[in-house]
XYZ file of N, CA and C in Angstrom:
729
model
N 0.933 -1.188 -0.002
C -0.032 -0.013 0.022
C 0.863 1.244 -0.016
N 0.304 2.289 -0.588
C 1.074 3.584 -0.634
C 0.251 4.521 0.352
N 0.927 5.225 1.138
C 0.375 6.224 2.024
C 0.892 7.660 1.589
N -0.134 8.528 1.286
C 0.219 9.865 0.979
C -0.495 10.842 2.094
N 0.380 11.743 2.586
C -0.161 12.647 3.559
C -0.024 14.212 3.018
N -1.137 14.733 3.292
C -1.408 16.130 2.766
C -1.462 17.190 3.852
N -1.157 18.289 3.582
C -1.170 19.400 4.681
C -2.542 19.656 5.271
N -3.507 19.628 4.472
C -4.849 19.649 5.022
C -5.842 19.024 4.218
N -7.112 19.097 4.765
C -8.409 18.448 4.160
C -8.505 18.666 2.671
N -8.510 20.140 2.308
C -8.736 20.450 1.012
C -7.629 19.934 -0.053
N -6.399 19.974 0.352
C -5.203 19.480 -0.399
C -5.529 17.953 -0.562
N -5.896 17.265 0.444
C -6.129 15.742 0.059
C -7.396 15.679 -0.869
N -8.374 16.417 -0.659
C -9.627 16.199 -1.465
C -9.304 16.513 -2.892
N -8.292 17.527 -3.240
C -7.910 17.768 -4.382
C -7.249 16.690 -5.019
N -6.386 15.875 -4.366
C -5.475 14.976 -4.777
C -6.480 13.686 -5.099
N -7.512 13.612 -4.427
C -8.363 12.390 -4.751
C -9.125 12.790 -6.112
N -9.537 13.934 -6.191
C -10.145 14.229 -7.518
C -9.356 14.277 -8.606
N -8.035 14.445 -8.344
C -7.183 14.299 -9.393
C -6.766 12.975 -9.809
N -6.839 12.095 -8.802
C -6.782 10.562 -9.204
C -7.935 10.140 -10.057
N -9.129 10.591 -9.598
C -10.358 10.351 -10.478
C -10.045 10.806 -11.879
N -9.778 12.067 -11.856
C -9.628 12.626 -13.352
C -8.588 11.846 -14.236
N -7.516 11.495 -13.524
C -6.505 10.829 -14.492
C -6.909 9.333 -14.786
N -7.687 8.668 -13.900
C -8.382 7.448 -14.313
C -9.290 7.614 -15.462
N -10.020 8.604 -15.359
C -11.037 8.783 -16.479
C -10.385 9.225 -17.823
N -9.279 9.865 -17.703
C -8.417 10.325 -18.812
C -7.921 9.021 -19.484
N -7.487 8.074 -18.630
C -6.868 6.737 -19.159
C -7.885 5.861 -19.609
N -8.918 5.750 -18.954
C -10.022 4.775 -19.377
C -11.394 5.575 -19.146
N -11.923 6.160 -20.185
C -13.105 6.930 -20.018
C -14.398 6.248 -19.617
N -14.327 4.820 -19.875
C -15.544 3.995 -19.310
C -15.349 3.350 -18.178
N -14.553 3.799 -17.314
C -14.117 3.314 -15.979
C -15.518 3.173 -15.091
N -15.409 2.073 -14.204
C -16.440 1.740 -13.251
C -15.814 2.333 -11.899
N -16.403 3.283 -11.280
C -15.947 3.846 -10.085
C -16.943 3.864 -9.016
N -16.483 3.428 -7.761
C -17.240 3.530 -6.637
C -17.052 4.750 -5.881
N -18.056 5.517 -5.231
C -17.724 6.550 -4.504
C -18.598 6.332 -3.055
N -17.972 6.772 -1.954
C -18.709 6.674 -0.702
C -19.505 7.903 -0.447
N -20.283 8.008 0.611
C -20.974 9.124 1.250
C -20.164 9.559 2.309
N -20.696 10.628 3.137
C -20.278 10.796 4.453
C -19.443 12.197 4.330
N -18.599 12.426 5.203
C -17.936 13.736 5.464
C -16.651 13.676 4.626
N -15.940 12.688 4.628
C -14.576 12.642 3.918
C -14.675 12.948 2.527
N -15.641 12.279 1.744
C -15.565 12.668 0.120
C -16.078 13.974 -0.192
N -16.807 14.838 0.585
C -17.575 15.893 0.173
C -16.522 16.868 -0.597
N -15.265 17.149 -0.034
C -14.297 17.954 -0.677
C -13.906 17.563 -2.086
N -13.753 16.140 -2.097
C -13.374 15.431 -3.313
C -14.488 15.601 -4.406
N -15.611 15.436 -3.946
C -16.797 15.505 -4.992
C -16.971 17.031 -5.455
N -16.735 18.069 -4.581
C -16.755 19.504 -4.941
C -15.592 19.830 -6.130
N -14.532 19.375 -5.822
C -13.305 19.457 -6.898
C -13.587 18.872 -8.323
N -14.330 17.544 -8.078
C -14.632 16.870 -9.237
C -15.798 17.484 -9.975
N -16.730 17.964 -9.470
C -17.823 18.612 -10.019
C -17.217 20.020 -10.792
N -16.507 20.623 -10.095
C -15.878 21.861 -10.681
C -15.207 21.598 -11.961
N -14.313 20.456 -11.877
C -13.606 20.173 -13.045
C -14.419 19.639 -14.053
N -15.526 18.827 -13.896
C -16.234 18.283 -14.721
C -16.949 19.439 -15.601
N -17.656 20.332 -14.652
C -18.485 21.442 -15.383
C -17.409 22.650 -16.080
N -16.309 22.727 -15.892
C -15.327 23.323 -16.468
C -14.667 22.749 -17.855
N -15.045 21.453 -17.955
C -14.821 20.638 -19.135
C -13.254 20.089 -18.901
N -12.684 20.045 -17.719
C -11.339 19.348 -17.551
C -11.511 17.980 -17.241
N -12.726 17.347 -17.004
C -12.873 15.912 -16.826
C -14.331 15.532 -17.448
N -14.131 14.408 -18.313
C -15.337 14.016 -18.964
C -16.010 12.745 -18.223
N -17.215 12.942 -17.610
C -17.799 11.968 -16.942
C -18.821 11.226 -17.754
N -18.834 11.637 -19.085
C -20.085 11.073 -19.765
C -19.863 9.674 -20.307
N -18.756 9.000 -20.238
C -18.845 7.573 -20.731
C -18.411 6.635 -19.397
N -18.243 7.101 -18.227
C -18.102 6.343 -17.110
C -19.374 5.868 -16.456
N -19.007 4.883 -15.480
C -20.097 4.471 -14.733
C -19.911 4.593 -13.129
N -20.843 4.945 -12.481
C -20.647 4.898 -10.905
C -21.513 3.830 -10.401
N -21.003 3.310 -9.170
C -21.680 2.244 -8.389
C -21.598 2.888 -7.053
N -22.781 2.679 -6.283
C -22.745 3.242 -4.974
C -21.918 2.204 -3.992
N -21.435 2.666 -2.993
C -20.659 1.907 -1.952
C -21.837 1.093 -0.984
N -22.712 1.968 -0.404
C -23.668 1.231 0.622
C -24.815 2.173 0.735
N -25.646 1.819 1.669
C -26.954 2.364 2.010
C -27.505 1.908 3.327
N -28.379 2.894 3.937
C -29.121 2.275 4.946
C -30.259 1.612 4.491
N -30.492 0.431 5.237
C -31.607 -0.281 4.878
C -32.880 0.508 5.160
N -33.849 0.580 4.070
C -35.243 1.139 4.058
C -35.230 2.589 3.637
N -34.113 2.980 3.199
C -33.971 4.514 2.684
C -33.503 4.543 1.171
N -33.986 5.645 0.677
C -33.770 6.042 -0.650
C -33.267 7.564 -0.847
N -33.148 7.992 -2.171
C -32.894 9.348 -2.487
C -33.708 10.465 -1.637
N -34.865 9.897 -1.299
C -35.827 10.956 -0.651
C -35.404 11.225 0.774
N -34.665 10.406 1.256
C -34.433 10.255 2.810
C -33.185 11.182 3.138
N -33.314 12.281 3.689
C -32.212 13.102 4.027
C -31.397 12.257 5.105
N -30.085 12.286 4.631
C -29.113 11.469 5.480
C -28.753 10.166 4.770
N -29.603 9.744 3.680
C -29.144 8.466 3.072
C -28.123 8.765 2.140
N -27.424 7.685 1.799
C -26.158 7.802 0.695
C -26.779 8.221 -0.456
N -27.926 7.734 -0.950
C -28.424 8.237 -2.168
C -28.579 9.780 -2.273
N -29.230 10.214 -1.014
C -29.523 11.583 -0.877
C -28.182 12.373 -1.033
N -27.244 11.835 -0.379
C -25.960 12.587 -0.433
C -25.266 12.765 -1.695
N -25.285 11.489 -2.370
C -24.653 11.549 -3.808
C -25.530 12.395 -4.806
N -26.823 12.313 -4.583
C -27.684 13.115 -5.597
C -27.470 14.717 -5.229
N -27.203 15.128 -4.135
C -26.998 16.530 -3.908
C -25.701 17.028 -4.008
N -24.741 16.170 -3.554
C -23.132 16.606 -3.686
C -22.553 16.343 -5.104
N -23.261 15.400 -5.831
C -22.666 15.147 -7.225
C -23.593 15.231 -8.434
N -24.588 14.342 -8.334
C -25.329 14.233 -9.579
C -26.138 15.496 -10.061
N -26.711 16.061 -8.974
C -27.551 17.295 -9.200
C -26.720 18.629 -9.698
N -25.381 18.481 -9.389
C -24.452 19.610 -9.577
C -23.908 19.463 -10.861
N -23.799 18.222 -11.688
C -23.172 18.196 -12.782
C -23.980 18.473 -14.039
N -23.192 19.095 -14.947
C -23.932 19.699 -16.158
C -24.198 18.420 -17.172
N -23.306 17.599 -17.060
C -23.271 16.292 -17.796
C -23.227 15.174 -17.058
N -24.261 14.246 -17.099
C -24.397 13.018 -16.196
C -23.430 11.740 -16.754
N -22.957 11.084 -15.822
C -22.453 9.922 -16.193
C -23.303 8.888 -16.928
N -22.574 8.061 -17.864
C -23.410 7.252 -18.597
C -24.117 6.299 -17.755
N -23.698 5.843 -16.717
C -24.486 4.815 -15.777
C -24.338 5.090 -14.459
N -25.488 5.001 -13.501
C -25.505 5.311 -12.169
C -26.002 4.068 -11.654
N -25.421 3.013 -10.815
C -26.127 2.033 -10.262
C -25.980 2.147 -8.832
N -26.970 2.183 -8.097
C -27.048 2.293 -6.542
C -27.842 1.347 -5.853
N -27.517 0.783 -4.644
C -28.222 -0.201 -3.894
C -29.777 0.358 -3.853
N -30.610 -0.513 -4.027
C -32.161 -0.394 -3.765
C -32.219 -0.917 -2.254
N -32.056 -0.107 -1.259
C -32.150 -0.562 0.114
C -33.679 -0.713 0.685
N -34.548 -0.528 -0.278
C -36.000 -0.782 0.078
C -36.528 -2.028 -0.403
N -35.479 -2.854 -1.186
C -35.858 -3.946 -1.876
C -36.428 -5.174 -1.049
N -37.430 -5.946 -1.276
C -38.001 -6.832 -0.401
C -37.066 -7.944 -0.064
N -36.017 -8.128 -1.080
C -34.993 -9.207 -0.879
C -33.760 -8.721 -0.966
N -33.080 -8.313 0.137
C -31.642 -7.790 0.103
C -30.710 -8.496 -0.320
N -30.782 -9.953 -0.240
C -29.877 -10.863 -0.706
C -29.733 -10.773 -2.312
N -30.987 -10.852 -2.920
C -31.029 -10.696 -4.357
C -30.653 -9.369 -4.746
N -30.859 -8.256 -4.016
C -30.251 -6.985 -4.466
C -28.809 -6.910 -4.520
N -28.141 -7.694 -3.485
C -26.717 -7.842 -3.507
C -26.170 -8.642 -4.489
N -26.938 -9.576 -5.057
C -26.428 -10.481 -6.217
C -26.584 -9.538 -7.395
N -27.706 -8.667 -7.471
C -27.929 -7.855 -8.537
C -26.468 -6.731 -8.838
N -26.176 -6.283 -7.693
C -24.946 -5.434 -7.720
C -23.747 -6.200 -8.046
N -23.523 -7.358 -7.412
C -22.453 -8.278 -7.698
C -22.411 -8.603 -9.217
N -23.506 -8.988 -9.860
C -23.462 -9.215 -11.306
C -23.074 -8.177 -11.985
N -23.592 -7.059 -11.568
C -23.391 -5.735 -12.521
C -21.953 -5.424 -12.421
N -21.203 -5.626 -11.426
C -19.804 -5.163 -11.194
C -19.074 -6.181 -11.936
N -19.466 -7.602 -11.851
C -18.661 -8.659 -12.641
C -18.705 -8.404 -14.137
N -19.939 -8.031 -14.573
C -20.171 -7.770 -16.140
C -19.483 -6.632 -16.561
N -19.014 -5.783 -15.722
C -18.138 -4.746 -16.136
C -16.668 -4.873 -15.943
N -16.285 -6.230 -15.533
C -14.946 -6.512 -15.361
C -14.449 -6.049 -14.158
N -15.194 -5.846 -13.142
C -14.829 -5.411 -11.938
C -14.551 -3.766 -11.757
N -14.409 -3.285 -10.587
C -14.269 -1.892 -10.318
C -12.821 -1.486 -10.749
N -12.745 -0.442 -11.435
C -11.473 0.260 -11.689
C -10.873 1.100 -10.684
N -11.828 1.806 -9.904
C -11.406 2.411 -8.721
C -12.508 2.432 -7.607
N -12.226 2.000 -6.419
C -13.161 1.958 -5.226
C -12.669 2.804 -4.314
N -13.338 4.037 -3.824
C -13.047 4.973 -2.859
C -13.854 4.863 -1.607
N -13.036 4.574 -0.557
C -13.678 4.470 0.812
C -13.375 5.392 1.855
N -14.172 5.698 2.651
C -13.830 6.450 3.990
C -13.537 5.288 4.982
N -13.330 5.764 6.278
C -13.029 4.797 7.293
C -13.992 5.107 8.598
N -14.606 4.238 9.222
C -15.396 4.583 10.362
C -14.451 4.606 11.607
N -14.970 5.016 12.684
C -14.097 5.115 13.862
C -13.839 3.759 14.613
N -14.671 2.661 14.014
C -14.325 1.431 14.391
C -13.588 0.507 13.370
N -13.165 1.214 12.382
C -12.254 0.681 11.110
C -13.176 -0.087 10.164
N -14.587 0.337 10.174
C -15.370 -0.163 9.095
C -15.061 0.602 7.785
N -15.205 -0.161 6.645
C -15.029 0.438 5.195
C -16.419 0.145 4.751
N -17.149 1.106 4.122
C -18.486 1.072 3.729
C -19.074 0.598 5.128
N -20.077 -0.405 4.917
C -20.715 -0.924 6.150
C -20.160 -2.310 6.412
N -18.888 -2.494 6.232
C -18.333 -3.772 6.605
C -17.840 -3.496 7.887
N -18.541 -3.964 8.943
C -18.359 -3.707 10.302
C -17.252 -4.730 10.804
N -16.672 -4.457 12.006
C -15.791 -5.425 12.664
C -16.412 -6.913 12.708
N -15.487 -7.766 12.351
C -15.904 -9.204 12.247
C -16.338 -9.723 10.753
N -16.463 -8.789 9.892
C -16.942 -9.116 8.488
C -15.795 -9.901 7.908
N -15.919 -10.998 7.292
C -14.916 -11.598 6.540
C -14.341 -10.822 5.433
N -13.129 -10.962 5.156
C -12.418 -10.247 3.967
C -12.834 -10.827 2.658
N -13.487 -11.900 2.596
C -13.732 -12.562 1.299
C -15.254 -12.266 0.774
N -15.992 -11.446 1.344
C -17.400 -11.256 0.909
C -17.423 -10.270 -0.099
N -18.343 -10.377 -1.066
C -18.878 -9.431 -2.021
C -20.049 -8.525 -1.323
N -20.928 -7.947 -2.224
C -21.769 -7.237 -1.492
C -22.725 -8.064 -0.443
N -23.300 -7.441 0.549
C -23.890 -8.348 1.558
C -24.894 -7.048 2.434
N -25.857 -7.786 2.998
C -26.546 -6.951 3.929
C -25.702 -6.944 5.216
N -25.718 -5.972 6.034
C -24.816 -5.802 7.238
C -25.693 -5.343 8.407
N -25.210 -6.011 9.437
C -25.819 -5.829 10.922
C -24.871 -4.401 11.230
N -25.589 -3.428 11.794
C -24.809 -2.192 12.217
C -24.266 -2.402 13.531
N -23.029 -1.878 13.660
C -22.305 -1.810 14.969
C -22.912 -0.548 15.798
N -23.169 -0.789 17.186
C -23.681 0.319 17.818
C -23.030 1.695 17.685
N -21.584 1.746 17.434
C -21.063 3.115 17.152
C -21.226 3.709 15.855
N -21.635 2.702 14.879
C -22.111 3.061 13.519
C -23.526 3.851 13.617
N -24.289 3.278 14.442
C -25.677 3.732 14.666
C -25.542 5.081 15.279
N -24.581 5.261 16.276
C -24.377 6.412 17.129
C -23.744 7.542 16.305
N -22.795 7.292 15.606
C -22.055 8.336 14.651
C -22.986 8.623 13.485
N -23.753 7.622 13.018
C -24.669 7.886 11.768
C -25.695 8.820 12.073
N -25.966 9.198 13.193
C -26.860 10.149 13.468
C -26.608 11.647 13.052
N -25.352 11.869 12.901
C -25.007 13.110 12.488
C -25.349 13.528 11.084
N -25.892 12.486 10.321
C -26.262 12.765 8.846
C -27.640 13.161 8.798
N -28.522 12.972 9.880
C -29.809 13.037 9.962
C -30.324 14.400 10.831
N -31.448 14.973 10.412
C -31.973 16.294 11.078
C -32.354 15.929 12.409
N -32.780 14.785 12.641
C -33.308 14.334 13.985
C -33.065 12.893 14.237
N -33.108 12.230 15.383
C -32.649 10.979 15.815
C -33.501 10.001 14.858
N -32.814 9.122 14.270
C -33.413 8.200 13.157
C -32.932 6.866 13.400
N -33.818 5.892 13.504
C -33.663 4.417 13.672
C -32.976 3.793 12.481
N -31.734 3.258 12.724
C -31.041 2.597 11.625
C -31.105 1.285 12.037
N -31.780 0.532 11.082
C -32.095 -0.983 11.332
C -31.031 -1.997 10.751
N -30.187 -1.440 9.770
C -29.272 -2.252 9.117
C -28.757 -1.448 7.947
N -27.796 -2.252 7.306
C -27.229 -1.588 6.080
C -27.012 -2.692 4.904
N -26.612 -2.124 3.820
C -26.315 -3.023 2.699
C -25.056 -2.352 1.917
N -24.226 -3.079 1.638
C -22.830 -2.701 1.175
C -21.978 -3.388 0.185
N -21.173 -2.791 -0.458
C -20.131 -3.603 -1.230
C -19.241 -4.389 -0.229
N -18.541 -5.458 -0.658
C -17.834 -6.044 0.353
C -16.396 -5.789 0.285
N -15.564 -6.314 1.316
C -14.224 -6.169 1.200
C -13.215 -6.849 0.104
N -14.068 -7.918 -0.360
C -13.481 -8.446 -1.475
C -13.656 -7.590 -2.840
N -14.684 -6.772 -3.014
C -14.585 -5.769 -3.992
C -13.502 -4.835 -3.831
N -13.137 -4.445 -2.761
C -12.048 -3.580 -2.526
C -10.711 -4.163 -2.891
N -10.581 -5.423 -2.431
C -9.347 -6.167 -2.835
C -9.176 -6.386 -4.354
N -10.354 -6.541 -4.909
C -10.114 -6.914 -6.461
C -10.262 -5.578 -7.217
N -10.601 -4.422 -6.607
C -10.585 -3.249 -7.392
C -9.181 -2.998 -7.946
N -9.190 -2.397 -9.127
C -7.772 -2.032 -9.768
C -6.997 -1.013 -9.014
N -7.815 0.001 -8.509
C -7.102 1.044 -7.725
C -8.169 1.119 -6.293
N -7.876 0.333 -5.178
C -8.319 0.700 -4.033
C -7.956 2.074 -3.433
N -8.749 2.856 -2.914
C -8.352 4.234 -2.393
C -9.056 4.347 -1.020
N -8.416 4.693 -0.086
C -8.799 5.209 1.417
C -8.578 6.543 1.498
N -9.686 7.386 1.940
C -9.380 8.695 2.307
C -9.783 8.864 3.804
N -9.112 9.716 4.543
C -9.451 9.944 5.870
C -8.944 11.345 6.233
N -9.570 12.127 7.018
C -9.034 13.315 7.547
C -9.565 13.648 9.063
N -8.875 14.389 9.607
C -9.113 14.784 11.028
C -8.398 14.094 12.231
N -8.119 14.674 13.219
C -7.359 13.979 14.356
C -8.281 12.782 14.927
N -9.506 12.895 14.802
C -10.195 11.799 15.514
C -10.115 10.583 14.782
N -9.600 10.647 13.466
C -9.503 9.336 12.751
C -7.978 8.898 13.006
N -7.070 9.635 13.827
C -5.646 9.232 13.677
C -5.562 7.880 14.499
N -6.283 7.431 15.550
C -6.083 6.413 16.282
C -6.540 5.081 15.215
N -7.521 5.168 14.737
C -8.086 4.021 13.984
C -7.289 3.886 12.753
N -6.722 4.908 12.128
C -5.864 4.945 11.055
C -4.490 4.027 11.286
N -3.872 4.622 12.578
C -2.700 3.907 12.976
C -2.821 2.486 13.211
N -4.118 2.026 13.867
C -4.396 0.482 14.235
C -4.699 0.001 12.844
N -5.302 0.470 11.992
C -5.354 -0.111 10.639
C -4.295 -0.459 9.771
N -3.490 0.573 9.677
C -2.311 0.423 8.856
C -0.975 -0.082 9.450
N -0.929 -0.156 10.790
C 0.207 -0.417 11.457
C -0.036 -1.650 12.393
N -1.298 -1.969 12.769
C -1.534 -2.988 13.633
C -1.597 -4.416 13.112
N -2.232 -5.207 13.824
C -2.494 -6.517 13.465
C -3.577 -6.564 12.215
N -3.354 -7.410 11.223
C -4.401 -7.547 10.167
C -5.249 -8.625 10.633
N -6.637 -8.173 10.950
C -7.662 -9.041 11.302
C -8.962 -8.515 10.983
N -10.037 -9.423 11.183
C -11.266 -8.851 10.635
C -12.065 -8.141 11.860
N -11.348 -8.007 12.791
C -11.929 -7.165 13.871
C -11.636 -5.695 13.599
N -10.756 -5.491 12.710
C -10.400 -4.155 12.125
C -10.502 -4.224 10.721
N -11.510 -4.083 10.182
C -11.856 -4.290 8.637
C -10.796 -3.524 7.810
N -10.523 -2.268 7.974
C -9.522 -1.438 7.268
C -8.245 -2.099 7.354
N -7.805 -3.007 8.169
C -6.398 -3.673 8.263
C -6.194 -4.440 6.868
N -7.267 -4.686 6.159
C -7.068 -5.493 4.909
C -6.210 -4.653 3.928
N -6.156 -3.242 4.240
C -5.423 -2.544 3.253
C -3.799 -2.777 3.316
N -3.425 -3.455 4.490
C -1.966 -3.635 4.677
C -1.776 -5.012 3.758
N -2.754 -5.616 3.213
C -2.448 -6.924 2.283
C -2.522 -6.380 0.958
N -2.979 -5.303 0.612
C -3.212 -4.720 -0.724
C -2.127 -3.841 -1.272
N -1.065 -4.447 -2.032
C 0.036 -3.663 -2.385
C -0.419 -2.526 -3.339
N -1.565 -2.734 -4.038
C -1.978 -1.632 -4.983
C -2.804 -0.587 -4.367
N -3.144 -0.598 -3.091
C -4.094 0.306 -2.440
C -3.278 1.601 -2.305
N -3.995 2.723 -2.277
C -3.503 4.266 -2.076
C -4.384 4.685 -0.844
N -3.631 5.367 0.180
C -4.310 5.873 1.353
C -3.773 7.311 1.238
N -5.009 8.123 1.198
C -4.623 9.614 1.253
C -5.247 10.106 2.721
N -4.381 10.916 3.225
C -4.708 11.439 4.711
C -4.231 12.856 4.581
N -5.090 13.688 5.599
C -4.418 14.872 5.907
C -3.464 14.758 7.227
N -2.809 15.755 7.483
C -1.704 15.587 8.517
C -2.372 15.137 9.976
N -3.494 15.684 10.348
C -4.056 15.240 11.655
C -4.526 13.708 11.582
N -5.084 13.220 10.482
C -5.401 11.840 10.402
C -4.119 10.948 10.500
N -3.063 11.476 9.909
C -1.802 10.669 9.884
C -1.146 10.771 11.244
N -1.478 11.568 12.094
C -0.508 11.936 13.151
C -0.311 10.821 14.018
N -1.085 9.729 14.067
C -0.691 8.615 14.816
C 0.173 7.513 14.166
N 0.516 7.637 12.980
C 1.468 6.762 12.323
C 3.036 6.940 12.733
N 3.494 5.743 12.948
C 4.792 5.732 13.393
C 5.912 5.612 12.271
N 5.406 5.033 11.092
C 6.344 4.584 9.949
C 6.237 5.742 8.865
N 7.460 5.920 8.352
C 7.428 6.951 7.512
C 6.834 6.525 6.119
């Protein structure tokens, strides 16, 4: 894995957006996965600006969503679909060729996971998969204890995920479960990317990148991925001991 540290959040965000732009310049029909949450907001802003200025062409690429809260869709403030709609798709002058997101209201979530898995496989896998990291080391909604070899799957939410997840909603919201791409998708992605910012993430970043590789810390899988790229701002990297 390659770790890159930037002076601040905006510099890190610009670097991630530049990685996406480079990928699309080299392969315009790339399949890319974006997360939702606090970490990718700056990256999406830079990418939207670049696309609307004509510096990046999104018209031939395909996007697939990382995860979703069970029972929610784009009309639910705080949902992943709502986030991507308002921070990316609604702001683009030209839309991507394809957008495939989880239907977290589907009556059969296992079948929905199979649909997403089949879609990714038919595309030849993910060209780039960008993830943030939770305070417990989760990637997407792959919570502690999740096997590294799973593709998309329904997920039982850890208590801290339910607690921290409340920040995305206007009022206290019952979160009953999740649906997410799996850690195997990350491992098989041609370019797996982790982004993290802020001092509050320093501890889990250090544990994930320098601690034991185990399923109790899902993000520790990154230590096994030589092709992974980790982009951090200085506060998030402050707990690392290795150069």
